[in-house]
């Protein structure tokens, strides 16, 4: 079984709803190919874990690479594994950033029990990797979208 993790940069500001919709669509396509994994978004960048049959994962990756919603895709881990780390997730989205006290612990605990500790650390540090100012910016933008002050994604 092939398991890979990449990071990429969002091409434009995306709202929580847009990322969730993207992951929902991805989950449907992945379920048909028995690909599983998770997608974290920290308001600027993505980190995604994909796992499954080698051809299925590489085929999925080719389509992801061609998606204009992100760029600068960088592979950070690729390995053959016996077992899946996210066996129950066709594609779970995790929207962060984490800034509040204790939020990293809550995030880590929400990851699958099958996930290796090093993978949990990778995702948790990615999810926490925003300055407080950037996180506040993001929260303000989400609030505006919720209150209808701005159209989703129109930033
Ligand atoms: C960050 C990111 C992650 C994605 N993850 C997946 C994925 O796990 N599986 C998938 O099929 N598509 C994924 N996509 C979407 C594909 O890039 C592409 O939009 C989709 O496969 C096209 O489907 P369509 O040809 O049916 O429109 C992702 C896109 C982005 C930007």
Short mmCIF file of C-alpha atoms and ligand atoms in Angstrom, two decimals:
data_model
loop_
_atom_site.label_atom_id
_atom_site.label_comp_id
_atom_site.label_asym_id
_atom_site.label_seq_id
_atom_site.Cartn_x
_atom_site.Cartn_y
_atom_site.Cartn_z
CA UNK A 1 0.00 0.00 0.00
CA UNK A 2 1.30 3.42 -0.97
CA UNK A 3 1.10 6.30 1.51
CA UNK A 4 2.11 9.82 0.64
CA UNK A 5 1.98 13.24 2.20
CA UNK A 6 2.43 16.56 0.43
CA UNK A 7 2.03 20.21 1.28
CA UNK A 8 0.88 22.93 -1.12
CA UNK A 9 -0.10 26.59 -1.09
CA UNK A 10 -3.66 27.75 -1.73
CA UNK A 11 -3.88 29.91 -4.87
CA UNK A 12 -6.39 32.28 -3.30
CA UNK A 13 -8.18 32.75 0.00
CA UNK A 14 -10.53 29.84 0.60
CA UNK A 15 -13.28 29.69 3.20
CA UNK A 16 -13.98 26.74 5.49
CA UNK A 17 -17.08 25.95 3.42
CA UNK A 18 -15.08 25.83 0.20
CA UNK A 19 -12.47 23.51 1.66
CA UNK A 20 -15.17 21.28 3.13
CA UNK A 21 -16.94 21.12 -0.24
CA UNK A 22 -13.65 20.26 -1.95
CA UNK A 23 -12.97 17.45 0.55
CA UNK A 24 -16.51 16.11 0.24
CA UNK A 25 -16.16 15.84 -3.52
CA UNK A 26 -12.72 14.29 -3.11
CA UNK A 27 -14.10 11.77 -0.62
CA UNK A 28 -16.67 10.54 -3.14
CA UNK A 29 -14.04 10.06 -5.84
CA UNK A 30 -11.64 8.42 -3.38
CA UNK A 31 -14.25 5.99 -2.07
CA UNK A 32 -14.68 4.59 -5.58
CA UNK A 33 -10.91 3.96 -5.76
CA UNK A 34 -10.48 2.83 -2.15
CA UNK A 35 -8.19 5.76 -1.45
CA UNK A 36 -8.29 7.08 2.13
CA UNK A 37 -6.63 9.97 3.95
CA UNK A 38 -7.00 13.42 5.38
CA UNK A 39 -6.68 17.00 4.25
CA UNK A 40 -5.60 19.75 6.64
CA UNK A 41 -5.90 23.41 5.72
CA UNK A 42 -4.32 26.09 7.90
CA UNK A 43 -5.85 29.04 5.99
CA UNK A 44 -2.80 29.39 3.69
CA UNK A 45 -1.58 25.90 2.90
CA UNK A 46 -2.75 22.34 2.55
CA UNK A 47 -1.25 19.17 3.96
CA UNK A 48 -2.77 15.97 2.60
CA UNK A 49 -2.24 12.29 3.35
CA UNK A 50 -3.32 9.85 0.64
CA UNK A 51 -3.10 6.09 0.98
CA UNK A 52 -4.22 3.08 -1.02
CA UNK A 53 -3.27 0.96 -4.00
CA UNK A 54 -0.21 2.53 -5.69
CA UNK A 55 -1.88 3.15 -9.05
CA UNK A 56 -5.01 4.58 -7.43
CA UNK A 57 -2.99 6.99 -5.26
CA UNK A 58 -0.76 8.13 -8.14
CA UNK A 59 -3.75 8.60 -10.42
CA UNK A 60 -5.46 10.70 -7.73
CA UNK A 61 -2.27 12.68 -7.23
CA UNK A 62 -1.99 13.46 -10.95
CA UNK A 63 -5.45 15.04 -10.82
CA UNK A 64 -4.67 16.92 -7.63
CA UNK A 65 -1.46 18.29 -9.18
CA UNK A 66 -3.45 19.72 -12.08
CA UNK A 67 -5.88 21.56 -9.79
CA UNK A 68 -5.43 25.36 -10.05
CA UNK A 69 -6.75 25.93 -6.53
CA UNK A 70 -3.26 25.27 -5.19
CA UNK A 71 0.38 25.39 -6.31
CA UNK A 72 3.93 24.65 -5.15
CA UNK A 73 3.12 21.03 -4.29
CA UNK A 74 5.98 19.56 -2.25
CA UNK A 75 6.13 15.89 -1.33
CA UNK A 76 7.28 15.43 2.21
CA UNK A 77 6.82 11.68 2.72
CA UNK A 78 6.26 8.66 0.51
CA UNK A 79 6.33 5.11 1.84
CA UNK A 80 5.00 1.59 1.39
CA UNK A 81 2.93 0.56 4.39
CA UNK A 82 1.17 -2.58 5.56
CA UNK A 83 -1.83 -0.81 7.04
CA UNK A 84 -3.75 2.39 6.49
CA UNK A 85 -3.48 5.26 8.96
CA UNK A 86 -6.94 6.65 8.12
CA UNK A 87 -8.90 3.48 7.29
CA UNK A 88 -12.29 5.09 7.97
CA UNK A 89 -11.81 8.39 6.12
CA UNK A 90 -12.28 8.65 2.34
CA UNK A 91 -11.03 12.21 2.81
CA UNK A 92 -11.54 14.01 6.09
CA UNK A 93 -10.99 17.76 6.10
CA UNK A 94 -9.41 19.37 9.14
CA UNK A 95 -9.68 23.13 9.12
CA UNK A 96 -7.33 24.98 11.39
CA UNK A 97 -5.30 27.16 12.44
CA UNK A 98 -4.86 26.11 16.02
CA UNK A 99 -4.13 28.99 18.33
CA UNK A 100 -6.12 28.64 21.55
CA UNK A 101 -4.51 27.06 24.61
CA UNK A 102 -4.93 23.29 24.46
CA UNK A 103 -6.21 23.28 20.88
CA UNK A 104 -3.23 21.28 19.61
CA UNK A 105 -4.03 18.53 22.13
CA UNK A 106 -7.67 18.44 21.03
CA UNK A 107 -6.57 18.28 17.38
CA UNK A 108 -4.10 15.44 18.02
CA UNK A 109 -6.75 13.47 19.91
CA UNK A 110 -9.16 13.77 16.99
CA UNK A 111 -6.72 11.97 14.68
CA UNK A 112 -7.29 8.24 14.05
CA UNK A 113 -5.93 5.80 16.62
CA UNK A 114 -4.24 3.89 13.78
CA UNK A 115 -2.13 6.92 12.90
CA UNK A 116 1.58 6.73 13.70
CA UNK A 117 2.89 9.22 16.24
CA UNK A 118 5.23 10.86 13.70
CA UNK A 119 2.30 11.44 11.33
CA UNK A 120 0.25 12.96 14.15
CA UNK A 121 3.13 15.28 15.01
CA UNK A 122 3.51 16.29 11.35
CA UNK A 123 -0.15 17.26 11.01
CA UNK A 124 -0.39 18.91 14.41
CA UNK A 125 2.64 21.10 13.80
CA UNK A 126 1.34 21.99 10.32
CA UNK A 127 -2.04 22.89 11.81
CA UNK A 128 -0.38 25.15 14.39
CA UNK A 129 1.99 26.86 11.99
CA UNK A 130 0.43 30.28 11.68
CA UNK A 131 1.26 33.43 13.56
CA UNK A 132 -1.42 34.69 15.95
CA UNK A 133 -1.95 37.68 13.60
CA UNK A 134 -2.56 35.41 10.62
CA UNK A 135 -4.95 33.31 12.66
CA UNK A 136 -6.86 36.42 13.82
CA UNK A 137 -7.09 37.60 10.20
CA UNK A 138 -8.52 34.29 9.18
CA UNK A 139 -11.05 34.27 12.04
CA UNK A 140 -12.19 37.79 11.08
CA UNK A 141 -12.70 36.74 7.48
CA UNK A 142 -14.71 33.67 8.53
CA UNK A 143 -16.89 35.91 10.73
CA UNK A 144 -17.57 38.24 7.81
CA UNK A 145 -18.56 35.33 5.61
CA UNK A 146 -20.86 34.01 8.33
CA UNK A 147 -22.54 37.38 8.66
CA UNK A 148 -22.92 37.72 4.92
CA UNK A 149 -20.63 40.73 4.70
CA UNK A 150 -18.54 39.07 2.04
CA UNK A 151 -19.25 36.43 -0.51
CA UNK A 152 -17.51 33.14 0.27
CA UNK A 153 -14.10 33.14 -1.37
CA UNK A 154 -14.42 36.68 -2.66
CA UNK A 155 -11.53 38.23 -0.81
C1 LIG B 1 -5.89 20.48 -1.87
C2 LIG B 1 -6.69 19.59 -2.78
C3 LIG B 1 -6.91 18.27 -2.43
C4 LIG B 1 -7.63 17.41 -3.25
N1 LIG B 1 -7.81 16.11 -2.91
C5 LIG B 1 -8.46 15.28 -3.74
C6 LIG B 1 -8.59 13.89 -3.43
O1 LIG B 1 -8.20 13.41 -2.37
N2 LIG B 1 -9.23 13.10 -4.34
C7 LIG B 1 -9.73 13.59 -5.51
O2 LIG B 1 -10.30 12.83 -6.28
N3 LIG B 1 -9.64 14.88 -5.79
C8 LIG B 1 -9.00 15.74 -4.97
N4 LIG B 1 -8.89 17.07 -5.28
C9 LIG B 1 -9.64 17.57 -6.44
C10 LIG B 1 -8.95 17.30 -7.72
O3 LIG B 1 -7.81 18.08 -7.78
C11 LIG B 1 -9.90 17.62 -8.87
O4 LIG B 1 -10.53 18.83 -8.65
C12 LIG B 1 -10.95 16.60 -9.04
O5 LIG B 1 -10.41 15.33 -9.00
C13 LIG B 1 -11.59 16.84 -10.41
O6 LIG B 1 -12.73 16.09 -10.45
P1 LIG B 1 -13.66 16.19 -11.72
O7 LIG B 1 -12.77 15.83 -12.88
O8 LIG B 1 -14.73 15.21 -11.44
O9 LIG B 1 -14.14 17.60 -11.75
C14 LIG B 1 -8.17 17.92 -4.46
C15 LIG B 1 -7.96 19.27 -4.79
C16 LIG B 1 -7.22 20.10 -3.97
C17 LIG B 1 -7.01 21.53 -4.36
#
